[in-house]
Amino acid sequence: CVLVSVLASQAFGADASAEKLLPPHIDKIKRIVFTKHFDMGGSHYAYTDAVSNEDTLNPGGRVKEFNFKGGSSLCLLEIGDDYATKVTTLLDDKDGVFRDPDVSYDGKRILFAWKKSARGDDYHLYEMDAATRKVRQLTFGLGVADYEGIYLPDGNIMFSSTRCFQNVDCWHVSVCNMYLMNKDGKYMRRIGFDQVHSNYPQVHPTSGLVTYTRWEYNDRGQIYPQPLFRMHPNGAQQTEFYGNNSYFPTTILHARGIPDTGKVLAVLSGHHTHQRGKLAIIDPSKGRQETSGVTLVAPVEKLKGVIKIDRYGQRGEQWQYPYPLDEKNYLVTFRPAGAKLFGIYFMNSEGKRVLLASDPKISCNQPVPLAPRKRPPSPAYPIDWRKKTGVYTIQDIYHGPGLKGVKRGSIKKVRVVALDFMATDIGRKHGPSTISDLAAWDVKIVLGEAPVYADGSAAFEVPARTPVYFQAIDANGHVAQSMRSWSTLMPGERFGCIGCHEDKNQAASGTAGVTIALKKGVKPLEPFYDISGKGFSFPKMIQPIFDAKCVS
């Protein structure tokens, strides 16, 4: 055990007395679980999987990002009545890394990821009984990484995993997506079907919905879209929470919901960066794009306009892994300007702080109170795991900025296109090979088309667990607009759109009545073109037309 007096922590100008800052919150933070590990991240914020056999799976050593440095501890911080702190090491591993602790709602169990060696093991999920310190392993398998596990209100566990076996489109790195399992690690199922990394799921304490970071660049630049998404705990209703049509924030990291609000506390970071940046509150009720709903805190600073910076927030004071106690008081992982290592701090929105735990040799990070907390609502959204399809409905395709300037009545169909993401790179000298140069990253499969009726409505069935995007088609069969993101349905899910890229703060019109599409009923997709057994390619499908009609 190491004893540290927080009252002696006066090394930095913003540090304050524990006796002044801690008393109103001490019942929530008397015991805090945290980790000690290296500062994660490589050339990109998401590259922390460190899968053991990536070099083996990519002959020739083409994996460029293996970010792992052994030597780590899982620790317990206790704050006494005199505000002195006691740090106890729960688990220590000189070769491995502990990361991503979460505490059950009754405060009795600690969920965490543990990778015991660089090449002989991978990150897997473990659970510790807080009273007995007994540990059990929940997930297994060499060659896959399971991490960022969280307890859900319904008793299940959600986590990030490389079990999707995909490769980042622009680099030689494994991809992680979201998975579900029960409390014992059984009935594992994939619920994220995303192009590249989706990270850091967290249950919002007010809504019970899960927020997470989704890196996406379907048919657009890869640097700026790392927005915050949200879903129901069963994977349904995956949609934007903040910033999916923005240059800013470049990346939203480590977001956690603020109790009794609809807001989140997050770290704003860059694309080609480690996992660190500036601390901010995001309030989607004030807007969902650019700086409209973002306020920096510690100290408070309102941002304005469009900020377009790849490596945003990497200078000066740095934050990671915030844990909001309320809107103005937080536990944070913090590194003062000029310091080399992160420590655990109590900090308020003005920037006044108290150092709770530090180590002269390694960063202290990822604080989570070891205490019972109110179980959030468990929002029920009906799905049926036995089914193979889901349903989209559109109230009015002309509503919203997506079809701004397009003449009402000109759109006749919605074309549905599925994305087939890259399983592995195919070995180009400077990066993975894609299907085209400066255009599409991934193979697209046209699933079919659905009619758009006179009132702009549509209702159609699509395969579940399949990433799809939509195109608005006019009377000539031309694409009037194409969606540069994607959507995925769980089995049996129904997802309703008001329009085309409408503001998520808008409600459906109460005067619209029942649309023509709903009166006619949900329809299966109409075939687009017979490409069975061939695939859709220029040499096979387009060149023969030129040969027959044009070359002569």
PDB file of N, CA, C and O in Angstrom, residues 47 54 57-58 62-64 162 164-176 194-197 215 217 420-427 431-434 441-442:
ATOM      1  N   TYR A  47      -6.280   2.913 -32.382  1.00  0.00           N
ATOM      2  CA  TYR A  47      -5.407   1.757 -32.524  1.00  0.00           C
ATOM      3  C   TYR A  47      -4.857   1.312 -31.160  1.00  0.00           C
ATOM      4  O   TYR A  47      -3.702   1.567 -30.816  1.00  0.00           O
ATOM      5  N   GLU A  54      -1.398 -10.393 -35.291  1.00  0.00           N
ATOM      6  CA  GLU A  54      -1.620  -9.623 -36.515  1.00  0.00           C
ATOM      7  C   GLU A  54      -0.471  -9.777 -37.508  1.00  0.00           C
ATOM      8  O   GLU A  54      -0.694  -9.828 -38.708  1.00  0.00           O
ATOM      9  N   LEU A  57      -1.066 -12.983 -39.313  1.00  0.00           N
ATOM     10  CA  LEU A  57      -2.177 -12.920 -40.268  1.00  0.00           C
ATOM     11  C   LEU A  57      -1.843 -12.069 -41.481  1.00  0.00           C
ATOM     12  O   LEU A  57      -2.474 -12.179 -42.523  1.00  0.00           O
ATOM     13  N   ASN A  58      -0.840 -11.221 -41.371  1.00  0.00           N
ATOM     14  CA  ASN A  58      -0.439 -10.357 -42.466  1.00  0.00           C
ATOM     15  C   ASN A  58       1.019 -10.647 -42.808  1.00  0.00           C
ATOM     16  O   ASN A  58       1.931  -9.952 -42.331  1.00  0.00           O
ATOM     17  N   ARG A  62       3.211  -6.506 -42.398  1.00  0.00           N
ATOM     18  CA  ARG A  62       2.589  -5.273 -42.872  1.00  0.00           C
ATOM     19  C   ARG A  62       1.772  -4.569 -41.797  1.00  0.00           C
ATOM     20  O   ARG A  62       1.305  -3.461 -42.017  1.00  0.00           O
ATOM     21  N   VAL A  63       1.554  -5.202 -40.642  1.00  0.00           N
ATOM     22  CA  VAL A  63       0.832  -4.521 -39.572  1.00  0.00           C
ATOM     23  C   VAL A  63       1.702  -3.391 -39.048  1.00  0.00           C
ATOM     24  O   VAL A  63       2.832  -3.587 -38.625  1.00  0.00           O
ATOM     25  N   LYS A  64       1.153  -2.191 -39.083  1.00  0.00           N
ATOM     26  CA  LYS A  64       1.942  -1.016 -38.732  1.00  0.00           C
ATOM     27  C   LYS A  64       1.689  -0.525 -37.316  1.00  0.00           C
ATOM     28  O   LYS A  64       2.414   0.328 -36.833  1.00  0.00           O
ATOM     29  N   THR A 162     -12.486  -7.290 -31.706  1.00  0.00           N
ATOM     30  CA  THR A 162     -11.991  -7.477 -33.072  1.00  0.00           C
ATOM     31  C   THR A 162     -12.520  -8.764 -33.705  1.00  0.00           C
ATOM     32  O   THR A 162     -12.024  -9.183 -34.749  1.00  0.00           O
ATOM     33  N   CYS A 164     -14.980  -9.197 -35.395  1.00  0.00           N
ATOM     34  CA  CYS A 164     -15.592  -8.957 -36.711  1.00  0.00           C
ATOM     35  C   CYS A 164     -14.630  -9.284 -37.847  1.00  0.00           C
ATOM     36  O   CYS A 164     -15.055  -9.431 -39.005  1.00  0.00           O
ATOM     37  N   PHE A 165     -13.331  -9.401 -37.548  1.00  0.00           N
ATOM     38  CA  PHE A 165     -12.309  -9.741 -38.543  1.00  0.00           C
ATOM     39  C   PHE A 165     -12.399  -8.848 -39.785  1.00  0.00           C
ATOM     40  O   PHE A 165     -12.684  -9.299 -40.882  1.00  0.00           O
ATOM     41  N   GLN A 166     -12.135  -7.581 -39.559  1.00  0.00           N
ATOM     42  CA  GLN A 166     -12.064  -6.595 -40.632  1.00  0.00           C
ATOM     43  C   GLN A 166     -10.741  -5.845 -40.522  1.00  0.00           C
ATOM     44  O   GLN A 166     -10.107  -5.833 -39.475  1.00  0.00           O
ATOM     45  N   ASN A 167     -10.376  -5.220 -41.634  1.00  0.00           N
ATOM     46  CA  ASN A 167      -9.158  -4.422 -41.688  1.00  0.00           C
ATOM     47  C   ASN A 167      -9.532  -2.964 -41.913  1.00  0.00           C
ATOM     48  O   ASN A 167     -10.460  -2.665 -42.670  1.00  0.00           O
ATOM     49  N   VAL A 168      -8.836  -2.052 -41.243  1.00  0.00           N
ATOM     50  CA  VAL A 168      -9.036  -0.635 -41.515  1.00  0.00           C
ATOM     51  C   VAL A 168      -8.744  -0.372 -42.992  1.00  0.00           C
ATOM     52  O   VAL A 168      -7.724  -0.824 -43.518  1.00  0.00           O
ATOM     53  N   ASP A 169      -9.632   0.351 -43.650  1.00  0.00           N
ATOM     54  CA  ASP A 169      -9.521   0.540 -45.099  1.00  0.00           C
ATOM     55  C   ASP A 169      -8.202   1.168 -45.525  1.00  0.00           C
ATOM     56  O   ASP A 169      -7.656   0.823 -46.572  1.00  0.00           O
ATOM     57  N   CYS A 170      -7.691   2.104 -44.733  1.00  0.00           N
ATOM     58  CA  CYS A 170      -6.538   2.885 -45.168  1.00  0.00           C
ATOM     59  C   CYS A 170      -5.233   2.493 -44.485  1.00  0.00           C
ATOM     60  O   CYS A 170      -4.220   3.159 -44.659  1.00  0.00           O
ATOM     61  N   TRP A 171      -5.259   1.427 -43.668  1.00  0.00           N
ATOM     62  CA  TRP A 171      -4.047   1.079 -42.925  1.00  0.00           C
ATOM     63  C   TRP A 171      -4.100  -0.398 -42.549  1.00  0.00           C
ATOM     64  O   TRP A 171      -5.132  -1.035 -42.684  1.00  0.00           O
ATOM     65  N   HIS A 172      -3.004  -0.945 -42.062  1.00  0.00           N
ATOM     66  CA  HIS A 172      -2.899  -2.379 -41.787  1.00  0.00           C
ATOM     67  C   HIS A 172      -3.189  -2.649 -40.313  1.00  0.00           C
ATOM     68  O   HIS A 172      -2.302  -2.998 -39.533  1.00  0.00           O
ATOM     69  N   VAL A 173      -4.444  -2.517 -39.899  1.00  0.00           N
ATOM     70  CA  VAL A 173      -4.817  -2.650 -38.490  1.00  0.00           C
ATOM     71  C   VAL A 173      -6.178  -3.329 -38.392  1.00  0.00           C
ATOM     72  O   VAL A 173      -7.064  -3.100 -39.222  1.00  0.00           O
ATOM     73  N   SER A 174      -6.355  -4.154 -37.361  1.00  0.00           N
ATOM     74  CA  SER A 174      -7.644  -4.795 -37.129  1.00  0.00           C
ATOM     75  C   SER A 174      -8.692  -3.768 -36.707  1.00  0.00           C
ATOM     76  O   SER A 174      -8.369  -2.723 -36.137  1.00  0.00           O
ATOM     77  N   VAL A 175      -9.957  -4.103 -36.953  1.00  0.00           N
ATOM     78  CA  VAL A 175     -11.103  -3.257 -36.621  1.00  0.00           C
ATOM     79  C   VAL A 175     -11.842  -3.867 -35.435  1.00  0.00           C
ATOM     80  O   VAL A 175     -11.948  -5.089 -35.319  1.00  0.00           O
ATOM     81  N   CYS A 176     -12.380  -3.018 -34.544  1.00  0.00           N
ATOM     82  CA  CYS A 176     -13.252  -3.503 -33.484  1.00  0.00           C
ATOM     83  C   CYS A 176     -14.658  -2.954 -33.685  1.00  0.00           C
ATOM     84  O   CYS A 176     -14.838  -1.816 -34.112  1.00  0.00           O
ATOM     85  N   ASP A 194     -19.929  -2.031 -38.487  1.00  0.00           N
ATOM     86  CA  ASP A 194     -19.411  -0.734 -38.898  1.00  0.00           C
ATOM     87  C   ASP A 194     -18.120  -0.872 -39.686  1.00  0.00           C
ATOM     88  O   ASP A 194     -17.358  -1.821 -39.517  1.00  0.00           O
ATOM     89  N   GLN A 195     -17.866   0.133 -40.490  1.00  0.00           N
ATOM     90  CA  GLN A 195     -16.771   0.116 -41.449  1.00  0.00           C
ATOM     91  C   GLN A 195     -15.408  -0.021 -40.783  1.00  0.00           C
ATOM     92  O   GLN A 195     -14.592  -0.843 -41.180  1.00  0.00           O
ATOM     93  N   VAL A 196     -15.167   0.808 -39.794  1.00  0.00           N
ATOM     94  CA  VAL A 196     -13.920   0.728 -39.036  1.00  0.00           C
ATOM     95  C   VAL A 196     -14.256   0.744 -37.540  1.00  0.00           C
ATOM     96  O   VAL A 196     -15.299   0.258 -37.145  1.00  0.00           O
ATOM     97  N   HIS A 197     -13.419   1.289 -36.709  1.00  0.00           N
ATOM     98  CA  HIS A 197     -13.594   1.139 -35.269  1.00  0.00           C
ATOM     99  C   HIS A 197     -14.846   1.836 -34.736  1.00  0.00           C
ATOM    100  O   HIS A 197     -15.179   2.954 -35.138  1.00  0.00           O
ATOM    101  N   TRP A 215     -16.118   5.710 -35.864  1.00  0.00           N
ATOM    102  CA  TRP A 215     -15.262   6.269 -36.922  1.00  0.00           C
ATOM    103  C   TRP A 215     -15.832   5.804 -38.256  1.00  0.00           C
ATOM    104  O   TRP A 215     -15.974   4.614 -38.507  1.00  0.00           O
ATOM    105  N   TYR A 217     -16.087   6.677 -42.682  1.00  0.00           N
ATOM    106  CA  TYR A 217     -15.801   7.497 -43.854  1.00  0.00           C
ATOM    107  C   TYR A 217     -16.245   6.779 -45.123  1.00  0.00           C
ATOM    108  O   TYR A 217     -15.465   6.528 -46.029  1.00  0.00           O
ATOM    109  N   ASP A 420     -19.869  -4.102 -48.085  1.00  0.00           N
ATOM    110  CA  ASP A 420     -19.118  -5.303 -47.735  1.00  0.00           C
ATOM    111  C   ASP A 420     -17.714  -4.853 -47.347  1.00  0.00           C
ATOM    112  O   ASP A 420     -16.903  -4.519 -48.205  1.00  0.00           O
ATOM    113  N   PHE A 421     -17.455  -4.819 -46.045  1.00  0.00           N
ATOM    114  CA  PHE A 421     -16.217  -4.230 -45.557  1.00  0.00           C
ATOM    115  C   PHE A 421     -15.031  -5.166 -45.749  1.00  0.00           C
ATOM    116  O   PHE A 421     -15.174  -6.387 -45.826  1.00  0.00           O
ATOM    117  N   MET A 422     -13.846  -4.586 -45.754  1.00  0.00           N
ATOM    118  CA  MET A 422     -12.622  -5.300 -46.074  1.00  0.00           C
ATOM    119  C   MET A 422     -12.203  -6.237 -44.938  1.00  0.00           C
ATOM    120  O   MET A 422     -12.019  -5.801 -43.806  1.00  0.00           O
ATOM    121  N   ALA A 423     -12.049  -7.506 -45.267  1.00  0.00           N
ATOM    122  CA  ALA A 423     -11.635  -8.480 -44.257  1.00  0.00           C
ATOM    123  C   ALA A 423     -10.150  -8.373 -43.954  1.00  0.00           C
ATOM    124  O   ALA A 423      -9.711  -8.541 -42.809  1.00  0.00           O
ATOM    125  N   THR A 424      -9.339  -8.112 -44.967  1.00  0.00           N
ATOM    126  CA  THR A 424      -7.904  -7.929 -44.766  1.00  0.00           C
ATOM    127  C   THR A 424      -7.370  -7.150 -45.940  1.00  0.00           C
ATOM    128  O   THR A 424      -7.984  -7.120 -47.011  1.00  0.00           O
ATOM    129  N   ASP A 425      -6.242  -6.488 -45.738  1.00  0.00           N
ATOM    130  CA  ASP A 425      -5.658  -5.788 -46.878  1.00  0.00           C
ATOM    131  C   ASP A 425      -5.047  -6.807 -47.829  1.00  0.00           C
ATOM    132  O   ASP A 425      -4.729  -7.934 -47.455  1.00  0.00           O
ATOM    133  N   ILE A 426      -4.886  -6.391 -49.076  1.00  0.00           N
ATOM    134  CA  ILE A 426      -4.393  -7.332 -50.089  1.00  0.00           C
ATOM    135  C   ILE A 426      -3.023  -6.928 -50.601  1.00  0.00           C
ATOM    136  O   ILE A 426      -2.611  -7.311 -51.687  1.00  0.00           O
ATOM    137  N   GLY A 427      -2.325  -6.116 -49.786  1.00  0.00           N
ATOM    138  CA  GLY A 427      -0.892  -6.017 -49.973  1.00  0.00           C
ATOM    139  C   GLY A 427      -0.397  -5.018 -50.978  1.00  0.00           C
ATOM    140  O   GLY A 427       0.265  -5.380 -51.940  1.00  0.00           O
ATOM    141  N   GLY A 431      -0.066   0.910 -48.452  1.00  0.00           N
ATOM    142  CA  GLY A 431      -1.343   0.858 -47.749  1.00  0.00           C
ATOM    143  C   GLY A 431      -2.235  -0.189 -48.360  1.00  0.00           C
ATOM    144  O   GLY A 431      -1.922  -0.761 -49.402  1.00  0.00           O
ATOM    145  N   PRO A 432      -3.374  -0.492 -47.747  1.00  0.00           N
ATOM    146  CA  PRO A 432      -4.278  -1.504 -48.279  1.00  0.00           C
ATOM    147  C   PRO A 432      -4.812  -1.109 -49.653  1.00  0.00           C
ATOM    148  O   PRO A 432      -4.995   0.069 -49.956  1.00  0.00           O
ATOM    149  N   SER A 433      -5.056  -2.090 -50.479  1.00  0.00           N
ATOM    150  CA  SER A 433      -5.663  -1.826 -51.772  1.00  0.00           C
ATOM    151  C   SER A 433      -7.166  -1.651 -51.602  1.00  0.00           C
ATOM    152  O   SER A 433      -7.812  -2.384 -50.869  1.00  0.00           O
ATOM    153  N   THR A 434      -7.734  -0.663 -52.282  1.00  0.00           N
ATOM    154  CA  THR A 434      -9.168  -0.445 -52.264  1.00  0.00           C
ATOM    155  C   THR A 434      -9.722  -0.733 -53.646  1.00  0.00           C
ATOM    156  O   THR A 434      -8.980  -1.012 -54.584  1.00  0.00           O
ATOM    157  N   TRP A 441     -14.168   3.150 -50.821  1.00  0.00           N
ATOM    158  CA  TRP A 441     -13.263   2.299 -50.068  1.00  0.00           C
ATOM    159  C   TRP A 441     -13.665   0.841 -50.160  1.00  0.00           C
ATOM    160  O   TRP A 441     -12.826  -0.055 -50.216  1.00  0.00           O
ATOM    161  N   ASP A 442     -14.975   0.567 -50.116  1.00  0.00           N
ATOM    162  CA  ASP A 442     -15.454  -0.800 -49.942  1.00  0.00           C
ATOM    163  C   ASP A 442     -16.358  -1.230 -51.095  1.00  0.00           C
ATOM    164  O   ASP A 442     -16.925  -0.407 -51.811  1.00  0.00           O
TER     165      ASP A 442
END
